Short mmCIF file of C-alpha atoms in Angstrom, two decimals:
data_model
loop_
_atom_site.label_atom_id
_atom_site.label_comp_id
_atom_site.label_asym_id
_atom_site.label_seq_id
_atom_site.Cartn_x
_atom_site.Cartn_y
_atom_site.Cartn_z
CA MET A 1 92.45 117.97 110.43
CA GLY A 2 91.56 115.22 112.91
CA ARG A 3 88.66 112.96 112.07
CA LYS A 4 86.59 114.18 115.01
CA ASN A 5 86.90 117.79 113.84
CA ARG A 6 86.16 117.28 110.16
CA ASN A 7 83.58 119.39 108.34
CA PRO A 8 80.92 117.05 106.84
CA LEU A 9 80.14 119.50 104.03
CA THR A 10 83.78 119.75 103.05
CA ASP A 11 84.05 115.98 103.08
CA ARG A 12 80.97 115.63 100.87
CA LEU A 13 82.26 118.20 98.37
CA ALA A 14 85.69 116.57 98.24
CA TYR A 15 84.12 113.15 97.86
CA GLY A 16 81.83 114.42 95.09
CA ALA A 17 84.80 115.79 93.15
CA GLN A 18 86.74 112.58 93.61
CA ARG A 19 83.81 110.43 92.52
CA ALA A 20 83.31 112.63 89.47
CA PHE A 21 86.94 112.04 88.51
CA LEU A 22 86.54 108.32 89.09
CA GLY A 23 83.37 108.31 87.02
CA LEU A 24 85.19 110.07 84.19
CA THR A 25 88.17 107.75 84.27
CA GLY A 26 85.91 104.72 84.61
CA SER A 27 84.24 105.60 81.31
CA LEU A 28 87.56 105.53 79.44
CA PRO A 29 89.21 102.53 77.78
CA TYR A 30 91.37 100.76 80.34
CA ARG A 31 94.79 101.60 78.89
CA GLN A 32 93.83 105.23 78.38
CA ARG A 33 92.57 105.41 81.95
CA LEU A 34 95.90 104.20 83.31
CA ALA A 35 97.85 106.52 81.03
CA ILE A 36 95.88 109.56 82.28
CA ALA A 37 96.31 108.49 85.90
CA GLY A 38 100.03 108.11 85.31
CA ARG A 39 100.27 111.61 83.82
CA VAL A 40 98.33 113.12 86.72
CA GLY A 41 100.61 111.37 89.20
CA ARG A 42 103.71 112.51 87.33
CA MET A 43 102.49 116.12 87.29
CA ALA A 44 101.70 116.02 91.01
CA VAL A 45 105.16 114.90 92.11
CA THR A 46 107.05 117.13 89.69
CA ARG A 47 105.02 120.33 90.12
CA ILE A 48 103.96 120.29 93.79
CA PRO A 49 107.05 121.32 95.78
CA LYS A 50 106.30 119.39 98.97
CA PHE A 51 105.95 116.13 97.02
CA HIS A 52 108.99 116.71 94.83
CA ASP A 53 111.11 117.79 97.81
CA ARG A 54 110.16 114.73 99.86
CA ILE A 55 111.15 112.38 97.05
CA ALA A 56 114.40 114.27 96.47
CA ALA A 57 115.28 114.14 100.17
CA ASN A 58 114.57 110.40 100.44
CA LEU A 59 116.60 109.61 97.33
CA ALA A 60 119.52 111.75 98.45
CA HIS A 61 119.45 110.01 101.84
CA VAL A 62 119.78 106.44 100.53
CA MET A 63 121.18 106.94 97.03
CA PRO A 64 123.60 109.88 97.37
CA GLU A 65 125.35 108.87 94.16
CA LEU A 66 122.38 110.13 92.10
CA ASP A 67 122.59 113.58 90.57
CA ARG A 68 119.64 115.95 90.30
CA ALA A 69 118.69 114.80 86.81
CA ALA A 70 118.52 111.18 87.98
CA ARG A 71 116.45 112.12 91.04
CA ASP A 72 114.05 114.11 88.88
CA ARG A 73 113.68 111.21 86.47
CA ILE A 74 112.91 108.78 89.30
CA ALA A 75 110.47 111.26 90.82
CA GLY A 76 108.51 111.39 87.56
CA GLN A 77 108.49 107.61 87.32
CA THR A 78 107.31 107.40 90.93
CA GLY A 79 104.34 109.65 90.18
CA ASP A 80 103.46 107.68 87.07
CA SER A 81 103.67 104.34 88.88
CA PHE A 82 101.63 105.50 91.85
CA GLY A 83 98.98 107.15 89.67
CA ARG A 84 98.44 103.91 87.76
CA THR A 85 98.42 101.81 90.93
CA LEU A 86 95.93 104.06 92.70
CA ILE A 87 93.47 104.18 89.81
CA GLU A 88 93.66 100.38 89.51
CA ILE A 89 92.82 100.01 93.20
CA LEU A 90 89.98 102.54 93.03
CA HIS A 91 88.56 100.67 90.03
CA ASN A 92 89.45 97.31 91.55
CA PRO A 93 86.69 95.21 89.89
CA ASP A 94 87.92 96.40 86.49
CA PHE A 95 91.52 95.67 87.48
CA HIS A 96 90.57 92.09 88.34
CA ARG A 97 88.68 91.61 85.07
CA GLN A 98 91.48 92.82 82.80
CA GLY A 99 93.78 89.84 83.19
CA THR A 100 96.86 92.07 83.14
CA CYS A 101 98.67 90.26 85.96
CA ILE A 102 101.28 87.75 84.80
CA ALA A 103 101.16 84.75 87.12
CA PRO A 104 104.37 83.53 88.76
CA ASP A 105 105.70 80.01 88.72
CA GLY A 106 108.09 78.01 90.83
CA ASP A 107 108.08 76.31 94.19
CA ALA A 108 107.49 79.45 96.27
CA ALA A 109 104.34 80.35 94.34
CA GLN A 110 103.10 76.78 94.69
CA MET A 111 103.76 76.95 98.43
CA ILE A 112 101.18 79.74 98.76
CA LEU A 113 98.61 77.74 96.81
CA ASP A 114 99.30 74.63 98.89
CA ALA A 115 98.95 76.62 102.13
CA ALA A 116 95.59 77.96 100.98
CA ARG A 117 94.39 74.51 99.93
CA ASP A 118 95.53 72.83 103.14
CA GLY A 119 94.47 75.65 105.47
CA THR A 120 97.95 75.91 107.00
CA GLY A 121 98.36 79.66 106.45
CA ALA A 122 101.06 81.96 105.09
CA LEU A 123 102.18 85.56 105.44
CA LEU A 124 102.97 87.47 102.26
CA VAL A 125 105.25 90.47 102.75
CA GLY A 126 106.15 93.32 100.45
CA GLY A 127 106.16 97.08 100.31
CA HIS A 128 104.69 100.06 98.48
CA PHE A 129 106.46 99.04 95.33
CA GLY A 130 105.11 98.47 91.84
CA GLN A 131 101.48 97.29 91.93
CA TRP A 132 101.29 96.03 95.50
CA GLU A 133 97.70 94.74 95.12
CA ALA A 134 98.56 92.61 92.10
CA SER A 135 99.38 89.48 94.09
CA ARG A 136 95.86 89.51 95.54
CA VAL A 137 94.48 89.79 91.99
CA TRP A 138 96.45 86.70 90.95
CA LEU A 139 95.43 84.73 94.00
CA LYS A 140 91.75 85.68 93.93
CA ALA A 141 91.55 84.45 90.35
CA LEU A 142 92.65 81.07 91.72
CA GLY A 143 90.08 81.17 94.52
CA VAL A 144 92.55 82.18 97.25
CA ASN A 145 91.40 84.83 99.71
CA VAL A 146 94.11 87.14 101.09
CA GLY A 147 93.39 89.41 104.04
CA GLY A 148 95.35 92.45 105.10
CA ILE A 149 95.69 95.74 106.94
CA TYR A 150 95.12 99.16 105.41
CA ARG A 151 95.50 102.76 106.53
CA PRO A 152 92.07 104.48 106.41
CA THR A 153 91.77 107.82 104.64
CA ASP A 154 90.70 110.86 106.65
CA ASN A 155 87.55 111.50 104.61
CA PRO A 156 85.02 108.87 105.83
CA LEU A 157 83.07 108.94 102.57
CA LEU A 158 86.11 108.31 100.42
CA ASN A 159 87.35 105.77 102.94
CA ALA A 160 84.17 103.71 102.61
CA TYR A 161 84.61 103.65 98.82
CA TYR A 162 88.32 102.80 99.15
CA HIS A 163 87.59 100.03 101.63
CA ARG A 164 84.93 98.45 99.39
CA ASN A 165 87.42 98.30 96.54
CA LEU A 166 90.11 96.77 98.72
CA GLU A 167 87.65 94.17 99.98
CA PHE A 168 86.89 93.20 96.40
CA GLY A 169 90.44 91.83 96.29
CA GLY A 170 90.01 89.65 99.38
CA LYS A 171 88.86 89.69 102.98
CA PRO A 172 89.30 90.61 105.72
CA VAL A 173 90.65 94.09 105.03
CA LEU A 174 91.13 95.64 108.45
CA PRO A 175 92.01 99.18 109.57
CA LYS A 176 95.48 99.77 110.95
CA GLY A 177 95.45 99.75 114.76
CA SER A 178 94.93 97.35 117.64
CA ARG A 179 91.50 96.17 116.49
CA GLY A 180 92.70 95.50 112.97
CA PHE A 181 95.78 93.73 114.26
CA ARG A 182 93.67 91.41 116.42
CA GLY A 183 91.53 90.58 113.39
CA LEU A 184 94.60 89.82 111.29
CA VAL A 185 96.01 87.58 114.02
CA ALA A 186 92.72 85.66 114.16
CA HIS A 187 92.77 85.25 110.37
CA VAL A 188 96.30 83.83 110.39
CA ALA A 189 95.60 81.66 113.46
CA LYS A 190 92.75 80.00 111.53
CA GLY A 191 95.10 79.12 108.67
CA GLY A 192 94.32 82.11 106.46
CA ILE A 193 96.62 83.87 104.00
CA ALA A 194 97.47 87.47 104.88
CA GLY A 195 99.51 90.19 103.21
CA ILE A 196 101.50 92.85 105.07
CA LEU A 197 103.30 95.87 103.60
CA VAL A 198 106.29 96.38 105.88
CA ASP A 199 107.78 99.66 104.68
CA GLN A 200 105.93 102.31 106.68
CA TYR A 201 107.53 104.43 109.40
CA GLU A 202 106.86 102.86 112.80
CA LYS A 203 107.95 105.35 115.45
CA ARG A 204 108.26 102.89 118.35
CA SER A 205 109.89 100.12 116.33
CA GLU A 206 113.52 99.11 116.26
CA ARG A 207 115.70 100.61 113.55
CA ILE A 208 117.23 98.17 111.10
CA ASP A 209 118.88 98.66 107.73
CA PHE A 210 116.77 99.52 104.71
CA LEU A 211 118.57 100.63 101.55
CA GLY A 212 121.70 101.30 103.56
CA LYS A 213 120.17 103.49 106.26
CA PRO A 214 118.47 102.65 109.57
CA ALA A 215 114.67 102.72 109.34
CA PRO A 216 112.11 102.02 112.10
CA THR A 217 110.69 98.64 111.14
CA SER A 218 107.87 96.67 112.74
CA PHE A 219 108.69 93.04 113.53
CA VAL A 220 104.99 92.05 113.54
CA ALA A 221 105.18 89.97 110.36
CA ALA A 222 108.09 87.89 111.66
CA ASP A 223 106.50 87.58 115.10
CA LEU A 224 103.30 86.18 113.58
CA ALA A 225 105.17 83.82 111.26
CA LEU A 226 107.10 82.39 114.19
CA LYS A 227 104.12 82.20 116.55
CA TYR A 228 101.88 80.35 114.10
CA ASN A 229 104.64 78.47 112.26
CA VAL A 230 103.72 79.83 108.83
CA PRO A 231 106.10 80.82 106.02
CA LEU A 232 107.04 84.47 105.52
CA ILE A 233 107.08 84.91 101.75
CA PRO A 234 108.16 88.07 99.86
CA VAL A 235 105.79 88.82 96.97
CA TYR A 236 105.97 91.70 94.47
CA GLY A 237 104.01 93.07 91.52
CA ILE A 238 106.48 94.61 89.06
CA ARG A 239 104.96 96.81 86.38
CA GLU A 240 106.08 95.95 82.87
CA PRO A 241 107.32 98.59 80.37
CA ASP A 242 103.87 98.82 78.75
CA GLY A 243 102.60 100.42 81.98
CA VAL A 244 99.63 98.04 82.14
CA SER A 245 100.90 94.49 82.59
CA VAL A 246 102.15 93.49 86.05
CA ARG A 247 104.49 90.56 86.61
CA ILE A 248 104.02 88.76 89.92
CA VAL A 249 107.27 87.63 91.56
CA VAL A 250 107.25 85.25 94.53
CA GLU A 251 110.55 84.74 96.33
CA PRO A 252 111.47 81.74 98.52
CA PRO A 253 110.31 81.95 102.14
CA VAL A 254 112.48 84.01 104.46
CA GLU A 255 114.89 81.85 106.43
CA VAL A 256 113.69 81.32 109.99
CA GLY A 257 115.63 83.15 112.67
CA THR A 258 115.02 85.83 115.25
CA PRO A 259 112.35 88.41 114.38
CA ARG A 260 115.10 90.97 113.79
CA GLU A 261 117.01 88.66 111.46
CA MET A 262 113.90 87.76 109.52
CA MET A 263 112.77 91.36 109.07
CA GLN A 264 116.27 92.35 107.99
CA ARG A 265 116.01 89.71 105.27
CA VAL A 266 112.61 91.10 104.26
CA ASN A 267 114.05 94.64 104.10
CA ASP A 268 116.98 93.38 102.03
CA SER A 269 114.62 91.61 99.64
CA LEU A 270 112.53 94.76 99.11
CA ALA A 271 115.65 96.92 98.81
CA ALA A 272 116.99 94.73 96.00
CA ARG A 273 113.72 95.14 94.07
CA ILE A 274 113.80 98.90 94.58
CA ARG A 275 117.39 99.19 93.37
CA ALA A 276 116.44 97.25 90.25
CA HIS A 277 113.35 99.42 89.60
CA PRO A 278 113.73 102.66 91.64
CA GLY A 279 110.95 104.44 89.77
CA GLN A 280 108.40 101.91 91.00
CA TYR A 281 108.90 102.65 94.69
CA TYR A 282 106.61 105.02 96.60
CA TRP A 283 109.30 107.55 97.58
CA LEU A 284 106.67 109.86 99.08
CA HIS A 285 106.77 107.87 102.31
CA ARG A 286 108.70 109.40 105.19
CA ARG A 287 110.39 106.05 105.61
CA TRP A 288 113.63 106.84 107.42
CA GLU A 289 113.06 110.11 109.26
CA LYS A 290 110.07 112.41 109.54
CA LYS A 291 112.12 115.20 108.01
CA LEU A 292 115.27 114.87 105.92
CA PRO A 293 117.38 117.72 104.52
CA LEU A 294 117.06 118.60 100.86
CA PRO A 295 120.08 117.83 98.67
CA ASP A 296 122.33 120.77 97.87
CA SER A 297 122.13 120.17 94.14
#
């Protein structure tokens, strides 16, 4: 349903149900809250055919060596990881207070802090992998503000709540589209730190390799890094086995080259993280094609 044709009553009822669930989960101890969210996510992707089928098709497309049991195991892990990540974002103030993010070390991490201190700017790139908001949690605790782009939800009431929680992690948080892009450009041009998730399907973008298959990939992050002479730095939040702690990993800046070369290096960086932890990737994205065939077995 398009936004202009939405039923306000339906939106209010849906929002009321969602807020009731968030109120319930917010009253629970933090670890229990995440465990319940993980179970709900796991049930959704294993019991709702359209979700399970999409994950199976994506996995078969880029990891054909996996058998059905392996795909099913990764699908369950995907649901668990996403459920935990979503509930952390929707209770973002609590997420920031918990201190569950393990800070990185090394020269690349220090480069981000130096860029923030000196006002020279940096672009942090990653994907829908692990806890993708965790790097902003780490940086905000150090007084570093990280802006970004987000995809608004269709329900305007839920979107307002979602946006408030994202803004708690840093500003500006701008809607995807031309207006949001202009705001992000202005933020970077003024020496700000911005984060961009690069793994969404971009219909008009050039196809480059991602996990062994061509995927439409926006070159915006590389274009901005080159235009404003700022480093393009891959950053990830990898969830630890306890399901609560998140380890921040900051890789060295992407080697400067053409936008295509730089974004291929970004895709390769993300692909390596996914291969190491396949259950932490958001396989529900239609990343390669809008519709892929289901595996035979």
